[in-house]
Amino acid sequence: MADDELVTERIDADSLVRSGADDVERAAEAALRPRRLDEFVGQRVVREQLSLVLEAARNRGRAPDHVLLSGPPGLGKTTLAMIIAAELGVSLRVTSGPAIQHAGDLAAVLSSLEEGEVLFIDEIHRLARPAEELLYVAMEDFRVDVVVGKGAGASAIPLALPPFTVVGATTRAGLLPAPLRDRFGFTGHLDFYDTDELERVLIRSAGLLGVPLAHDAAAEVASRSRGTPRIANRLLRRVRDWAEVRGDGTLGLAAARAALAVYEVDERGLDRLDRAVLGALCSRFGGGPVGLTTLAVAVGEEPETVETVAEPFLFREGFVGRTPRGRIALPPAWAHLGLQPPRDPGALFG
């Protein structure tokens, strides 16, 4: 990127508490990523296990076993892949499952790897089937079979590969085929962070951004971040914007609360869409049960948006439940909206 080219962020109130990230978001995150395992906050069990794997590999002078990282978006899978390469002192090649649609695409990547390099495949469960089958052999035997010719005269020429390490990341481990999953020597699952861990993430990020962050402000932002560092850092940048434009530049508790009010992120981390779903479910449908499509129409969104964007957090926090007849509002939803549930609790469950 040229020196005079600025990276700008798109500010969308509805996207502030979403765990996904686009290219602009990733550029903003890059400066905040930890570079070493001892700088990585949270995930204590995974960090300890991974530290043993990497140290043993360094002592033997060999590439470590292949690593599979699973868990919801925004918890640090990509960051850990970068740390693995940095700890081993090797280069990192980055690709993704959707980008590899043909076996030849993967063969080109694998054949260009140098000894000891780390190949990071994001969303590995979305690899095309022919590429998966090629990856099986490459991971286990360090070779790829290059097909020469077509039809009955085609022949496969084995091409030896230098030892390398695949780091796969997936948000949906259940979709990963068993033969591929079994070829990973180490599997780590990343869990949501607690508030104390997110406070440490925020204080570290504020130091890198060069802004003063009060501990009570860090606690406030952490409590609204849905247990996800990516969301915490995103909210921190918005609080910094508010403090610089409308405040005195200090990120205190008042600035944090005012900024989050502007961007409609409430004290439980719910945004406009989340509250719209709960409001429709409780006020318009009496707590349910109601079908997904009907609920989506009521809030003016696509069913897929409601199901993949709003519902996971609402289910995890106990606001919404599922029954064979549809979605229902659970007691915390009524309490959060300040509404009284129906007198007959059985009505909620049909």
XYZ file of N, CA, C and O in Angstrom, residues 147-290:
576
model
N -1.850 -35.232 -12.613
C -2.427 -35.999 -13.709
C -1.991 -35.388 -15.035
O -2.180 -34.185 -15.274
N -1.402 -36.225 -15.881
C -0.937 -35.792 -17.196
C -1.763 -36.509 -18.256
O -1.926 -37.732 -18.217
N -2.291 -35.749 -19.209
C -3.098 -36.340 -20.262
C -4.561 -36.404 -19.884
O -4.967 -36.028 -18.784
N -5.378 -36.897 -20.808
C -6.810 -36.990 -20.593
C -7.321 -38.350 -21.030
O -6.704 -39.032 -21.839
N -8.469 -38.695 -20.474
C -9.135 -39.930 -20.870
C -8.342 -41.167 -20.499
O -7.644 -41.220 -19.478
N -8.409 -42.206 -21.393
C -7.759 -43.493 -21.109
C -6.251 -43.372 -21.070
O -5.565 -44.171 -20.430
N -5.693 -42.355 -21.723
C -4.245 -42.212 -21.745
C -3.693 -41.376 -20.611
O -2.483 -41.120 -20.556
N -4.548 -40.960 -19.681
C -4.082 -40.134 -18.568
C -3.265 -40.960 -17.588
O -3.518 -42.151 -17.375
N -2.262 -40.348 -16.993
C -1.435 -41.020 -15.992
C -1.120 -40.040 -14.869
O -1.090 -38.824 -15.068
N -0.911 -40.578 -13.675
C -0.628 -39.759 -12.496
C 0.857 -39.830 -12.180
O 1.417 -40.920 -12.029
N 1.480 -38.693 -12.075
C 2.903 -38.616 -11.736
C 3.027 -38.084 -10.314
O 2.601 -36.961 -10.023
N 3.567 -38.883 -9.383
C 3.708 -38.403 -8.001
C 4.786 -37.328 -7.904
O 5.870 -37.466 -8.457
N 4.447 -36.249 -7.192
C 5.382 -35.161 -6.972
C 5.631 -35.037 -5.472
O 4.704 -34.766 -4.701
N 6.869 -35.268 -5.054
C 7.210 -35.209 -3.627
C 7.178 -33.767 -3.133
O 7.598 -32.844 -3.833
N 6.681 -33.589 -1.912
C 6.612 -32.272 -1.294
C 7.524 -32.234 -0.075
O 7.681 -33.252 0.619
N 8.101 -31.097 0.233
C 8.882 -30.988 1.461
C 7.944 -31.006 2.661
O 6.763 -30.644 2.536
N 8.406 -31.404 3.844
C 7.542 -31.391 5.034
C 7.001 -29.988 5.301
O 7.740 -29.001 5.232
N 5.725 -29.886 5.589
C 5.079 -28.610 5.874
C 3.977 -28.852 6.892
O 3.661 -29.997 7.236
N 3.395 -27.782 7.377
C 2.324 -27.880 8.371
C 1.078 -27.173 7.857
O 1.141 -26.004 7.465
N -0.033 -27.889 7.853
C -1.323 -27.283 7.520
C -1.990 -26.817 8.807
O -2.092 -27.577 9.772
N -2.410 -25.571 8.832
C -3.243 -25.061 9.912
C -4.617 -24.767 9.311
O -4.752 -23.887 8.460
N -5.600 -25.538 9.723
C -6.957 -25.347 9.216
C -7.814 -24.643 10.241
O -7.680 -24.893 11.454
N -8.666 -23.755 9.791
C -9.601 -23.059 10.684
C -11.010 -23.286 10.182
O -11.270 -23.249 8.982
N -11.926 -23.534 11.109
C -13.308 -23.776 10.725
C -14.243 -23.252 11.797
O -13.945 -23.349 12.995
N -15.345 -22.688 11.352
C -16.394 -22.265 12.272
C -17.458 -23.349 12.426
O -18.342 -23.212 13.272
N -17.352 -24.383 11.614
C -18.353 -25.456 11.652
C -17.635 -26.801 11.556
O -17.576 -27.432 10.491
N -17.079 -27.218 12.678
C -16.274 -28.437 12.697
C -17.078 -29.664 12.303
O -16.533 -30.631 11.759
N -18.389 -29.643 12.547
C -19.222 -30.790 12.216
C -19.313 -31.049 10.728
O -19.670 -32.168 10.319
N -19.019 -30.040 9.895
C -19.079 -30.217 8.447
C -17.767 -30.732 7.872
O -17.684 -31.010 6.675
N -16.753 -30.865 8.704
C -15.455 -31.330 8.220
C -15.492 -32.850 8.047
O -15.847 -33.573 8.981
N -15.155 -33.376 6.873
C -15.186 -34.834 6.677
C -14.239 -35.543 7.643
O -13.136 -35.046 7.928
N -14.661 -36.696 8.147
C -13.848 -37.436 9.118
C -12.450 -37.769 8.590
O -11.467 -37.645 9.334
N -12.284 -38.200 7.322
C -10.921 -38.498 6.847
C -9.989 -37.288 6.901
O -8.795 -37.442 7.168
N -10.521 -36.104 6.666
C -9.687 -34.905 6.738
C -9.410 -34.536 8.188
O -8.275 -34.215 8.553
N -10.426 -34.610 9.023
C -10.256 -34.275 10.433
C -9.233 -35.190 11.109
O -8.442 -34.745 11.947
N -9.216 -36.453 10.729
C -8.305 -37.409 11.361
C -6.849 -37.167 11.009
O -5.953 -37.708 11.673
N -6.585 -36.398 9.981
C -5.198 -36.151 9.570
C -4.546 -34.993 10.318
O -3.374 -34.705 10.102
N -5.295 -34.359 11.187
C -4.725 -33.302 12.017
C -4.212 -33.906 13.318
O -4.945 -34.592 14.033
N -2.949 -33.638 13.618
C -2.357 -34.193 14.835
C -2.771 -33.453 16.086
O -2.711 -34.003 17.191
N -3.182 -32.199 15.946
C -3.626 -31.420 17.091
C -4.886 -30.660 16.723
O -4.946 -30.011 15.674
N -5.891 -30.757 17.571
C -7.150 -30.044 17.360
C -7.424 -29.178 18.578
O -7.429 -29.668 19.710
N -7.636 -27.897 18.347
C -7.943 -26.979 19.436
C -9.267 -26.282 19.187
O -9.526 -25.815 18.072
N -10.103 -26.229 20.225
C -11.391 -25.537 20.102
C -11.335 -24.248 20.904
O -11.009 -24.258 22.095
N -11.651 -23.130 20.261
C -11.630 -21.828 20.908
C -13.017 -21.494 21.440
O -14.012 -21.606 20.717
N -13.058 -21.103 22.721
C -14.323 -20.752 23.370
C -14.460 -19.238 23.488
O -13.471 -18.499 23.369
N -15.675 -18.796 23.775
C -15.903 -17.372 23.989
C -15.134 -16.894 25.220
O -14.907 -17.644 26.166
N -14.736 -15.635 25.204
C -13.942 -15.048 26.278
C -14.853 -14.566 27.405
O -16.002 -14.185 27.176
N -14.307 -14.547 28.635
C -15.050 -13.916 29.716
C -14.694 -12.432 29.774
O -13.795 -11.954 29.072
N -15.392 -11.693 30.607
C -15.239 -10.235 30.640
C -13.833 -9.814 31.049
O -13.266 -8.865 30.485
N -13.243 -10.511 32.022
C -11.895 -10.152 32.467
C -10.881 -10.300 31.338
O -9.990 -9.458 31.175
N -11.003 -11.361 30.563
C -10.079 -11.565 29.441
C -10.256 -10.481 28.388
O -9.276 -9.977 27.822
N -11.508 -10.115 28.122
C -11.742 -9.069 27.133
C -11.232 -7.711 27.612
O -10.775 -6.899 26.809
N -11.284 -7.468 28.920
C -10.704 -6.238 29.455
C -9.210 -6.179 29.154
O -8.679 -5.136 28.746
N -8.530 -7.300 29.345
C -7.091 -7.343 29.050
C -6.837 -7.116 27.563
O -5.878 -6.437 27.184
N -7.689 -7.698 26.711
C -7.558 -7.476 25.266
C -7.708 -5.993 24.948
O -6.920 -5.412 24.183
N -8.698 -5.349 25.546
C -8.974 -3.944 25.261
C -7.859 -3.030 25.755
O -7.476 -2.076 25.068
N -7.346 -3.308 26.936
C -6.265 -2.475 27.476
C -5.022 -2.597 26.603
O -4.343 -1.606 26.310
N -4.735 -3.814 26.153
C -3.592 -4.000 25.254
C -3.817 -3.266 23.936
O -2.928 -2.576 23.425
N -5.025 -3.386 23.373
C -5.322 -2.738 22.096
C -5.275 -1.217 22.224
O -4.780 -0.527 21.328
N -5.790 -0.688 23.331
C -5.756 0.759 23.533
C -4.323 1.260 23.598
O -4.001 2.335 23.067
N -3.427 0.476 24.222
C -2.022 0.855 24.257
C -1.411 0.897 22.869
O -0.640 1.804 22.539
N -1.771 -0.072 22.021
C -1.253 -0.085 20.653
C -1.819 1.068 19.829
O -1.138 1.594 18.938
N -3.060 1.450 20.117
C -3.669 2.565 19.406
C -3.209 3.917 19.942
O -3.483 4.958 19.328
N -2.561 3.892 21.111
C -2.056 5.133 21.692
C -3.130 6.001 22.302
O -3.036 7.231 22.275
N -4.182 5.372 22.869
C -5.255 6.138 23.506
C -5.396 5.686 24.956
O -5.247 4.501 25.261
N -5.684 6.628 25.871
C -5.852 6.251 27.286
C -7.217 5.614 27.505
O -8.244 6.192 27.141
N -7.233 4.440 28.103
C -8.480 3.720 28.349
C -8.608 3.433 29.835
O -7.774 2.730 30.414
N -9.636 3.988 30.464
C -9.875 3.753 31.879
C -10.348 2.321 32.099
O -10.991 1.724 31.237
N -10.051 1.765 33.282
C -10.425 0.373 33.553
C -11.944 0.198 33.574
O -12.456 -0.827 33.112
N -12.666 1.197 34.109
C -14.126 1.044 34.130
C -14.714 1.125 32.724
O -15.698 0.457 32.404
N -14.068 1.893 31.834
C -14.511 1.936 30.441
C -14.214 0.620 29.745
O -15.033 0.125 28.951
N -13.055 0.037 30.039
C -12.705 -1.265 29.460
C -13.709 -2.325 29.901
O -14.142 -3.162 29.098
N -14.106 -2.281 31.174
C -15.081 -3.249 31.678
C -16.429 -3.065 30.996
O -17.121 -4.041 30.680
N -16.815 -1.805 30.764
C -18.096 -1.527 30.117
C -18.115 -2.056 28.682
O -19.083 -2.710 28.251
N -17.061 -1.770 27.929
C -16.998 -2.242 26.544
C -16.928 -3.762 26.508
O -17.586 -4.414 25.691
N -16.138 -4.353 27.404
C -15.995 -5.813 27.439
C -17.326 -6.495 27.702
O -17.634 -7.545 27.112
N -18.139 -5.916 28.581
C -19.416 -6.546 28.936
C -20.414 -6.530 27.781
O -21.397 -7.273 27.802
N -20.170 -5.691 26.765
C -21.083 -5.597 25.623
C -20.500 -6.236 24.358
O -21.036 -6.024 23.267
N -19.417 -6.980 24.488
C -18.682 -7.474 23.322
C -18.988 -8.914 22.957
O -18.284 -9.522 22.149
N -19.993 -9.514 23.575
C -20.444 -10.869 23.220
C -19.356 -11.924 23.358
O -19.355 -12.935 22.660
N -18.387 -11.688 24.245
C -17.334 -12.666 24.463
C -16.389 -12.827 23.299
O -15.687 -13.830 23.202
N -16.309 -11.812 22.413
C -15.537 -11.925 21.174
C -14.533 -10.788 21.048
O -14.924 -9.615 20.982
N -13.235 -11.080 20.990
C -12.224 -10.022 20.871
C -12.402 -9.134 19.649
O -12.154 -7.925 19.721
N -12.806 -9.705 18.509
C -12.993 -8.882 17.316
C -14.041 -7.797 17.559
O -13.861 -6.638 17.172
N -15.138 -8.164 18.214
C -16.176 -7.182 18.509
C -15.669 -6.171 19.524
O -15.934 -4.969 19.412
N -14.920 -6.637 20.530
C -14.379 -5.727 21.540
C -13.488 -4.668 20.900
O -13.600 -3.472 21.200
N -12.596 -5.075 20.013
C -11.707 -4.117 19.349
C -12.482 -3.169 18.442
O -12.139 -1.993 18.302
N -13.528 -3.680 17.809
C -14.352 -2.838 16.942
C -15.062 -1.759 17.763
O -15.085 -0.580 17.391
N -15.631 -2.159 18.899
C -16.300 -1.185 19.752
C -15.308 -0.187 20.330
O -15.629 1.003 20.492
N -14.099 -0.655 20.649
C -13.069 0.249 21.164
C -12.765 1.358 20.161
O -12.627 2.535 20.527
N -12.676 1.011 18.892
C -12.397 2.023 17.873
C -13.538 3.026 17.751
O -13.316 4.210 17.506
N -14.762 2.571 17.946
C -15.895 3.496 17.889
C -15.917 4.412 19.121
O -16.285 5.583 19.019
N -15.556 3.881 20.276
C -15.470 4.721 21.475
C -14.356 5.750 21.302
O -14.509 6.917 21.692
N -13.259 5.338 20.720
C -12.172 6.286 20.448
C -12.657 7.402 19.528
O -12.357 8.575 19.765
N -13.429 7.064 18.492
C -13.962 8.078 17.586
C -14.822 9.089 18.344
O -14.707 10.298 18.141
N -15.704 8.573 19.212
C -16.594 9.464 19.958
C -15.775 10.372 20.871
O -16.050 11.589 20.957
N -14.782 9.805 21.551
C -13.976 10.596 22.485
C -13.203 11.688 21.765
O -13.041 12.797 22.288
N -12.726 11.393 20.554
C -11.951 12.384 19.820
C -12.825 13.477 19.208
O -12.418 14.637 19.130
N -14.043 13.130 18.800
C -14.917 14.090 18.123
C -15.796 14.864 19.099
O -15.939 16.094 18.990
N -16.372 14.171 20.072
C -17.331 14.811 20.968
C -16.856 14.918 22.411
O -17.514 15.556 23.229
N -15.746 14.250 22.726
C -15.232 14.309 24.083
C -13.907 15.028 24.149
O -13.546 15.816 23.274
N -13.146 14.689 25.209
C -11.844 15.332 25.397
C -10.686 14.410 25.017
O -9.538 14.691 25.347
N -11.010 13.337 24.307
C -9.977 12.405 23.879
C -9.697 11.302 24.867
O -8.971 10.363 24.556
N -10.271 11.382 26.072
C -10.064 10.367 27.102
C -11.171 9.319 27.027
O -12.359 9.678 26.974
N -10.791 8.071 27.050
C -11.766 6.981 26.959
C -12.173 6.555 28.360
O -11.667 5.577 28.920
N -13.083 7.324 28.940
C -13.609 7.013 30.258
C -14.946 6.317 30.177
O -15.474 6.052 29.088
N -15.541 6.049 31.345
C -16.811 5.326 31.397
C -17.922 6.104 30.698
O -18.715 5.530 29.944
N -17.975 7.419 30.921
C -19.024 8.227 30.294
C -18.906 8.209 28.779
O -19.906 8.097 28.060
N -17.662 8.304 28.275
C -17.453 8.273 26.831
C -17.857 6.915 26.256
O -18.474 6.842 25.189
N -17.516 5.833 26.956
C -17.858 4.490 26.478
C -19.370 4.324 26.393
O -19.905 3.843 25.382
N -20.079 4.739 27.440
C -21.530 4.583 27.437
C -22.182 5.457 26.373
O -23.127 5.032 25.693
N -21.690 6.676 26.217
C -22.268 7.573 25.218
C -22.041 7.051 23.812
O -22.944 7.091 22.967
N -20.832 6.572 23.527
C -20.525 6.056 22.198
C -21.358 4.829 21.872
O -21.916 4.707 20.769
N -21.488 3.914 22.821
C -22.252 2.700 22.566
C -23.741 3.000 22.434
O -24.459 2.290 21.723
N -24.203 4.063 23.093
C -25.600 4.479 22.910
C -25.819 5.010 21.495
O -26.850 4.734 20.871
N -24.848 5.746 20.975
C -24.957 6.261 19.606
C -25.065 5.116 18.613
O -25.855 5.169 17.657
N -24.281 4.063 18.834
C -24.270 2.933 17.902
C -25.265 1.841 18.282
O -25.228 0.748 17.723
N -26.141 2.128 19.251
C -27.277 1.270 19.611
C -26.854 -0.122 20.064
O -27.489 -1.118 19.728
N -25.772 -0.186 20.805
C -25.343 -1.443 21.420
C -25.686 -1.358 22.900
O -25.113 -0.537 23.625
N -26.641 -2.158 23.353
C -27.111 -2.007 24.731
C -26.223 -2.743 25.722
O -25.184 -3.309 25.361
N -26.647 -2.741 26.988
C -25.788 -3.260 28.059
C -25.573 -4.764 27.981
O -24.647 -5.291 28.600
N -26.375 -5.486 27.212
C -26.166 -6.924 27.045
C -25.499 -7.247 25.709
O -25.328 -8.417 25.377
N -25.128 -6.239 24.937
C -24.481 -6.460 23.654
C -25.452 -6.643 22.502
O -25.040 -6.971 21.391
N -26.740 -6.407 22.718
C -27.730 -6.527 21.651
C -27.742 -5.258 20.801
O -27.591 -4.144 21.329
N -27.927 -5.419 19.497
C -28.016 -4.271 18.604
C -29.451 -4.126 18.092
O -30.380 -4.764 18.588
N -29.621 -3.275 17.079
C -30.952 -2.990 16.570
C -31.676 -4.246 16.089
O -32.846 -4.461 16.407
N -30.984 -5.095 15.309
C -31.635 -6.289 14.771
C -32.018 -7.253 15.888
O -33.110 -7.829 15.862
N -31.136 -7.433 16.854
C -31.447 -8.332 17.965
C -32.703 -7.877 18.704
O -33.593 -8.676 19.002
N -32.760 -6.585 19.006
C -33.924 -6.073 19.736
C -35.178 -6.117 18.876
O -36.288 -6.324 19.392
N -35.025 -5.934 17.566
C -36.187 -6.030 16.677
C -36.754 -7.442 16.683
O -37.982 -7.638 16.711
N -35.865 -8.441 16.670
C -36.313 -9.837 16.711
C -37.035 -10.126 18.022
O -38.129 -10.713 18.038
N -36.447 -9.688 19.126
C -37.087 -9.929 20.421
C -38.400 -9.163 20.529
O -39.395 -9.686 21.046
N -38.394 -7.907 20.040
C -39.617 -7.119 20.120
C -40.753 -7.731 19.314
O -41.901 -7.783 19.779
N -40.448 -8.199 18.102
C -41.479 -8.832 17.280
C -41.970 -10.118 17.931
O -43.174 -10.403 17.966
N -41.043 -10.896 18.459
C -41.403 -12.179 19.059
C -42.302 -11.989 20.275
O -43.294 -12.715 20.453
N -41.981 -10.984 21.100
C -42.745 -10.776 22.331
C -44.014 -9.962 22.101
O -45.093 -10.337 22.572
N -43.888 -8.846 21.387
C -45.013 -7.923 21.266
C -46.018 -8.337 20.194
O -47.229 -8.268 20.397
N -45.509 -8.759 19.040
C -46.415 -9.060 17.929
C -46.931 -10.486 17.949
O -48.030 -10.759 17.449
N -46.124 -11.402 18.501
C -46.517 -12.813 18.460
C -46.697 -13.410 19.851
O -46.756 -14.633 19.995
N -46.782 -12.563 20.861
C -47.078 -13.039 22.207
C -46.086 -14.019 22.767
O -46.427 -14.852 23.608
N -44.848 -13.963 22.307
C -43.818 -14.869 22.804
C -43.645 -16.112 21.964
O -42.773 -16.933 22.249
N -44.484 -16.294 20.935
C -44.347 -17.452 20.065
C -45.168 -18.634 20.539
O -45.961 -18.514 21.472
N -44.983 -19.782 19.885
C -43.984 -20.047 18.839
C -44.351 -19.411 17.490
O -45.530 -19.263 17.171
N -43.303 -19.047 16.750
C -43.487 -18.440 15.439
C -42.386 -18.950 14.515
O -41.250 -19.166 14.939
